[in-house]
Amino acid sequence: MVGNLLLRGMLAGLIAGILVFAFAHTFGEPLVDAAIAFEEASAKAAGEAAEPEIVSRATQAGLGLFIGVMAYSIAVGGLFSLAFAFLHGRLGSLSPRGTSAVIAIAAFVAIVLVPGIKYPANPPAVGNPDTIGVRTELFFLMIVVSLASLIAAVALSRRLAGRFGLWNGAIIAGFAYLVFIGAVLYLLPPINEVPENFSAMVLWRFRTTTLGMHAILWAALGLVFGALAERRLAVKGGQRGRPAKAFH
């Protein structure tokens, strides 16, 4: 069954990737062009030579973006299906669609929303090239901490459910998650490398567009995979429930 769910997860990732690419190409790429234009103008004003273009901008915004988005979405879809296979039946009486929706919402919060509060996405021309290693490490550290904290909160919720009830246990565990994440967000060092004359509107729109891309990805995965998984599990349950045919 895991193999069938894995294929469905990759298919859901494929569908989600097409939607994300369409959104990113329509709304995100113009903002990248504006950021690149700012970067080139700043370099020209400083008397710096323009860097050679190894891959054309048209290829980056078209085929390159498509391949990158599709590869990422299909891979995430596969991982999503494995998480579903592990959690289905362990989250109370949730249906396959309900389980898929809960996983999608939790992943969006832990992997996208929480890390993005501390270290939001930046367009080209924003960020010091000398600190890219440190910034990348801090961002992935935030993802790992947020995801591990969410898993711990779910485990705590299940443990508290027997004593305080399902809803009260979930509320207590959720509050503990928020308190811990708040402390982590406060303790981790901030990063602010936005140039003073960079367009605030471009920066804001780029960050909201990036958030929108992730929202589309996880929403599509939760909805499409939930429907596919429910159909698969319903067929399997129906086959198990059929009486054996008599041999003549």
Tab-separated table of C-alpha atoms in Angstrom:
chain	number	residue	atom	x	y	z
A	1	MET	CA	0.000	0.000	0.000
A	2	VAL	CA	2.858	2.390	0.759
A	3	GLY	CA	4.081	2.095	-2.816
A	4	ASN	CA	0.649	3.027	-4.181
A	5	LEU	CA	0.415	5.963	-1.805
A	6	LEU	CA	3.906	7.073	-2.822
A	7	LEU	CA	2.863	7.171	-6.486
A	8	ARG	CA	-0.233	9.150	-5.574
A	9	GLY	CA	1.859	11.541	-3.528
A	10	MET	CA	4.176	12.148	-6.467
A	11	LEU	CA	1.177	12.642	-8.740
A	12	ALA	CA	-0.264	15.162	-6.288
A	13	GLY	CA	3.145	16.857	-6.227
A	14	LEU	CA	3.123	16.997	-10.028
A	15	ILE	CA	-0.271	18.716	-10.057
A	16	ALA	CA	0.772	21.062	-7.256
A	17	GLY	CA	4.003	21.878	-9.102
A	18	ILE	CA	2.126	22.956	-12.224
A	19	LEU	CA	-0.012	25.314	-10.159
A	20	VAL	CA	2.998	26.707	-8.303
A	21	PHE	CA	4.931	27.248	-11.530
A	22	ALA	CA	2.026	29.126	-13.115
A	23	PHE	CA	1.739	31.361	-10.043
A	24	ALA	CA	5.490	31.933	-9.704
A	25	HIS	CA	5.990	32.652	-13.392
A	26	THR	CA	3.078	35.113	-13.475
A	27	PHE	CA	3.572	36.964	-10.201
A	28	GLY	CA	7.077	36.146	-8.969
A	29	GLU	CA	9.324	36.551	-11.986
A	30	PRO	CA	8.487	40.246	-12.619
A	31	LEU	CA	9.592	40.960	-9.054
A	32	VAL	CA	12.840	39.064	-9.630
A	33	ASP	CA	13.415	41.145	-12.767
A	34	ALA	CA	12.881	44.335	-10.751
A	35	ALA	CA	15.357	43.175	-8.095
A	36	ILE	CA	17.945	42.244	-10.724
A	37	ALA	CA	17.536	45.637	-12.387
A	38	PHE	CA	18.160	47.301	-9.025
A	39	GLU	CA	21.248	45.150	-8.474
A	40	GLU	CA	22.648	45.975	-11.911
A	41	ALA	CA	21.993	49.694	-11.432
A	42	SER	CA	23.747	49.639	-8.045
A	43	ALA	CA	26.740	47.831	-9.499
A	44	LYS	CA	26.936	50.290	-12.394
A	45	ALA	CA	26.764	53.260	-10.032
A	46	ALA	CA	29.601	51.768	-7.976
A	47	GLY	CA	31.712	51.257	-11.098
A	48	GLU	CA	31.634	47.474	-10.834
A	49	ALA	CA	31.738	45.314	-13.944
A	50	ALA	CA	28.592	43.339	-14.722
A	51	GLU	CA	28.863	39.624	-14.015
A	52	PRO	CA	28.699	37.381	-17.106
A	53	GLU	CA	25.315	35.720	-17.649
A	54	ILE	CA	25.942	31.966	-17.669
A	55	VAL	CA	22.270	31.095	-18.160
A	56	SER	CA	19.977	33.540	-19.921
A	57	ARG	CA	17.289	35.240	-17.867
A	58	ALA	CA	14.599	33.856	-20.186
A	59	THR	CA	15.798	30.307	-19.507
A	60	GLN	CA	15.914	30.939	-15.772
A	61	ALA	CA	12.368	32.300	-15.709
A	62	GLY	CA	11.015	29.584	-18.003
A	63	LEU	CA	12.563	26.145	-18.285
A	64	GLY	CA	14.834	26.539	-15.257
A	65	LEU	CA	11.991	27.622	-13.000
A	66	PHE	CA	9.747	24.843	-14.313
A	67	ILE	CA	12.314	22.089	-13.722
A	68	GLY	CA	13.203	23.374	-10.258
A	69	VAL	CA	9.586	23.749	-9.135
A	70	MET	CA	8.505	20.382	-10.541
A	71	ALA	CA	11.439	18.474	-9.036
A	72	TYR	CA	10.843	20.057	-5.631
A	73	SER	CA	7.070	19.551	-5.713
A	74	ILE	CA	7.243	15.898	-6.766
A	75	ALA	CA	9.847	15.159	-4.082
A	76	VAL	CA	7.768	16.898	-1.409
A	77	GLY	CA	4.701	15.010	-2.629
A	78	GLY	CA	6.520	11.711	-2.138
A	79	LEU	CA	7.580	12.666	1.386
A	80	PHE	CA	4.036	13.852	2.079
A	81	SER	CA	2.660	10.429	1.158
A	82	LEU	CA	5.131	8.702	3.486
A	83	ALA	CA	4.070	10.980	6.346
A	84	PHE	CA	0.450	10.153	5.542
A	85	ALA	CA	1.157	6.411	5.521
A	86	PHE	CA	2.707	6.723	8.987
A	87	LEU	CA	0.055	8.983	10.543
A	88	HIS	CA	-3.161	7.683	9.005
A	89	GLY	CA	-5.176	5.951	11.694
A	90	ARG	CA	-3.109	7.532	14.470
A	91	LEU	CA	-4.913	10.878	14.512
A	92	GLY	CA	-8.166	9.678	15.955
A	93	SER	CA	-11.040	8.947	13.590
A	94	LEU	CA	-9.975	11.348	10.836
A	95	SER	CA	-10.785	10.308	7.290
A	96	PRO	CA	-7.983	10.103	4.691
A	97	ARG	CA	-8.910	13.583	3.460
A	98	GLY	CA	-8.934	14.912	6.998
A	99	THR	CA	-5.563	13.357	7.771
A	100	SER	CA	-4.117	14.774	4.555
A	101	ALA	CA	-5.459	18.240	5.360
A	102	VAL	CA	-4.041	18.172	8.896
A	103	ILE	CA	-0.605	17.111	7.623
A	104	ALA	CA	-0.629	19.844	4.966
A	105	ILE	CA	-1.606	22.582	7.426
A	106	ALA	CA	0.912	21.416	10.039
A	107	ALA	CA	3.710	21.202	7.455
A	108	PHE	CA	2.907	24.665	6.098
A	109	VAL	CA	3.069	26.135	9.591
A	110	ALA	CA	6.218	24.304	10.691
A	111	ILE	CA	8.223	24.395	7.450
A	112	VAL	CA	7.103	27.679	5.864
A	113	LEU	CA	5.270	30.044	8.171
A	114	VAL	CA	7.332	29.820	11.364
A	115	PRO	CA	10.800	29.927	9.715
A	116	GLY	CA	9.561	32.700	7.421
A	117	ILE	CA	8.673	34.877	10.395
A	118	LYS	CA	12.307	34.917	11.517
A	119	TYR	CA	14.060	34.629	8.160
A	120	PRO	CA	11.710	35.726	5.338
A	121	ALA	CA	12.567	35.144	1.707
A	122	ASN	CA	14.599	37.817	-0.069
A	123	PRO	CA	14.861	38.634	-3.773
A	124	PRO	CA	18.159	39.135	-5.645
A	125	ALA	CA	20.148	42.215	-4.549
A	126	VAL	CA	19.117	41.642	-0.939
A	127	GLY	CA	21.741	39.988	1.248
A	128	ASN	CA	25.499	40.032	1.584
A	129	PRO	CA	27.186	37.297	-0.510
A	130	ASP	CA	29.728	36.811	2.288
A	131	THR	CA	27.012	35.764	4.758
A	132	ILE	CA	25.043	33.411	2.511
A	133	GLY	CA	26.447	30.345	4.278
A	134	VAL	CA	25.470	31.596	7.724
A	135	ARG	CA	22.043	32.709	6.541
A	136	THR	CA	21.364	29.328	4.944
A	137	GLU	CA	22.421	27.459	8.081
A	138	LEU	CA	20.216	29.591	10.312
A	139	PHE	CA	17.236	29.162	8.005
A	140	PHE	CA	17.503	25.370	7.900
A	141	LEU	CA	18.140	25.289	11.644
A	142	MET	CA	14.867	27.165	12.102
A	143	ILE	CA	13.052	24.621	9.920
A	144	VAL	CA	14.500	21.661	11.839
A	145	VAL	CA	13.681	23.179	15.225
A	146	SER	CA	10.152	24.111	14.154
A	147	LEU	CA	9.423	20.691	12.657
A	148	ALA	CA	10.899	18.804	15.623
A	149	SER	CA	8.933	21.000	18.018
A	150	LEU	CA	5.718	20.308	16.135
A	151	ILE	CA	6.309	16.549	16.282
A	152	ALA	CA	6.998	16.839	20.014
A	153	ALA	CA	3.804	18.880	20.440
A	154	VAL	CA	1.750	16.204	18.673
A	155	ALA	CA	3.261	13.521	20.902
A	156	LEU	CA	2.541	15.645	23.974
A	157	SER	CA	-1.030	16.194	22.817
A	158	ARG	CA	-1.636	12.465	22.508
A	159	ARG	CA	-0.177	11.877	25.948
A	160	LEU	CA	-2.302	14.590	27.538
A	161	ALA	CA	-5.482	13.517	25.759
A	162	GLY	CA	-6.052	10.604	28.120
A	163	ARG	CA	-5.894	12.876	31.158
A	164	PHE	CA	-7.408	16.162	29.985
A	165	GLY	CA	-9.390	15.127	26.925
A	166	LEU	CA	-8.601	15.437	23.229
A	167	TRP	CA	-9.316	19.159	22.816
A	168	ASN	CA	-7.711	20.265	26.080
A	169	GLY	CA	-4.636	18.168	25.396
A	170	ALA	CA	-4.307	19.707	21.932
A	171	ILE	CA	-4.694	23.237	23.327
A	172	ILE	CA	-2.052	22.679	26.013
A	173	ALA	CA	0.386	21.127	23.527
A	174	GLY	CA	-0.257	23.926	21.020
A	175	PHE	CA	0.396	26.558	23.658
A	176	ALA	CA	3.642	24.809	24.644
A	177	TYR	CA	4.692	24.792	20.967
A	178	LEU	CA	4.018	28.519	20.618
A	179	VAL	CA	5.932	29.366	23.794
A	180	PHE	CA	8.944	27.303	22.767
A	181	ILE	CA	8.973	28.628	19.194
A	182	GLY	CA	8.628	32.175	20.501
A	183	ALA	CA	11.716	31.666	22.649
A	184	VAL	CA	13.649	30.239	19.692
A	185	LEU	CA	12.632	33.145	17.459
A	186	TYR	CA	13.811	35.561	20.125
A	187	LEU	CA	17.159	33.838	20.766
A	188	LEU	CA	18.266	33.225	17.186
A	189	PRO	CA	20.221	36.142	15.695
A	190	PRO	CA	18.310	38.456	13.323
A	191	ILE	CA	19.452	39.131	9.771
A	192	ASN	CA	18.766	42.492	8.140
A	193	GLU	CA	20.773	43.080	4.984
A	194	VAL	CA	18.214	44.964	2.899
A	195	PRO	CA	19.814	47.939	1.105
A	196	GLU	CA	18.485	51.303	2.284
A	197	ASN	CA	17.248	52.373	-1.147
A	198	PHE	CA	15.710	49.031	-2.135
A	199	SER	CA	12.013	49.254	-2.977
A	200	ALA	CA	9.935	48.320	0.046
A	201	MET	CA	7.025	47.444	-2.234
A	202	VAL	CA	9.104	44.998	-4.289
A	203	LEU	CA	10.424	43.400	-1.102
A	204	TRP	CA	6.942	43.070	0.402
A	205	ARG	CA	5.402	41.693	-2.774
A	206	PHE	CA	8.252	39.213	-3.245
A	207	ARG	CA	7.854	37.861	0.274
A	208	THR	CA	4.068	37.583	0.031
A	209	THR	CA	4.366	35.943	-3.395
A	210	THR	CA	6.841	33.418	-2.011
A	211	LEU	CA	4.439	32.686	0.827
A	212	GLY	CA	1.660	32.302	-1.720
A	213	MET	CA	3.693	29.771	-3.704
A	214	HIS	CA	4.156	27.613	-0.620
A	215	ALA	CA	0.498	28.003	0.328
A	216	ILE	CA	-0.532	26.749	-3.121
A	217	LEU	CA	1.889	23.824	-2.865
A	218	TRP	CA	0.693	22.583	0.510
A	219	ALA	CA	-2.981	23.296	-0.169
A	220	ALA	CA	-2.831	21.374	-3.451
A	221	LEU	CA	-0.978	18.498	-1.824
A	222	GLY	CA	-3.456	18.288	1.025
A	223	LEU	CA	-6.523	18.402	-1.221
A	224	VAL	CA	-5.343	16.351	-4.220
A	225	PHE	CA	-3.519	13.676	-2.262
A	226	GLY	CA	-6.405	13.418	0.214
A	227	ALA	CA	-8.825	12.702	-2.625
A	228	LEU	CA	-6.480	10.184	-4.269
A	229	ALA	CA	-5.679	8.428	-0.993
A	230	GLU	CA	-9.332	8.230	0.022
A	231	ARG	CA	-10.230	6.632	-3.285
A	232	ARG	CA	-7.385	4.139	-2.988
A	233	LEU	CA	-8.206	3.202	0.593
A	234	ALA	CA	-11.905	2.929	-0.218
A	235	VAL	CA	-11.145	0.520	-3.076
A	236	LYS	CA	-8.880	-1.538	-0.843
A	237	GLY	CA	-11.479	-1.629	1.928
A	238	GLY	CA	-14.140	-2.650	-0.571
A	239	GLN	CA	-11.999	-5.491	-1.874
A	240	ARG	CA	-11.422	-6.750	1.652
A	241	GLY	CA	-15.133	-6.634	2.389
A	242	ARG	CA	-16.226	-8.610	-0.695
A	243	PRO	CA	-17.202	-12.212	-0.162
A	244	ALA	CA	-15.048	-14.791	-1.880
A	245	LYS	CA	-16.431	-16.060	-5.177
A	246	ALA	CA	-17.361	-19.720	-5.362
A	247	PHE	CA	-15.423	-21.932	-7.745
A	248	HIS	CA	-17.446	-23.976	-10.211
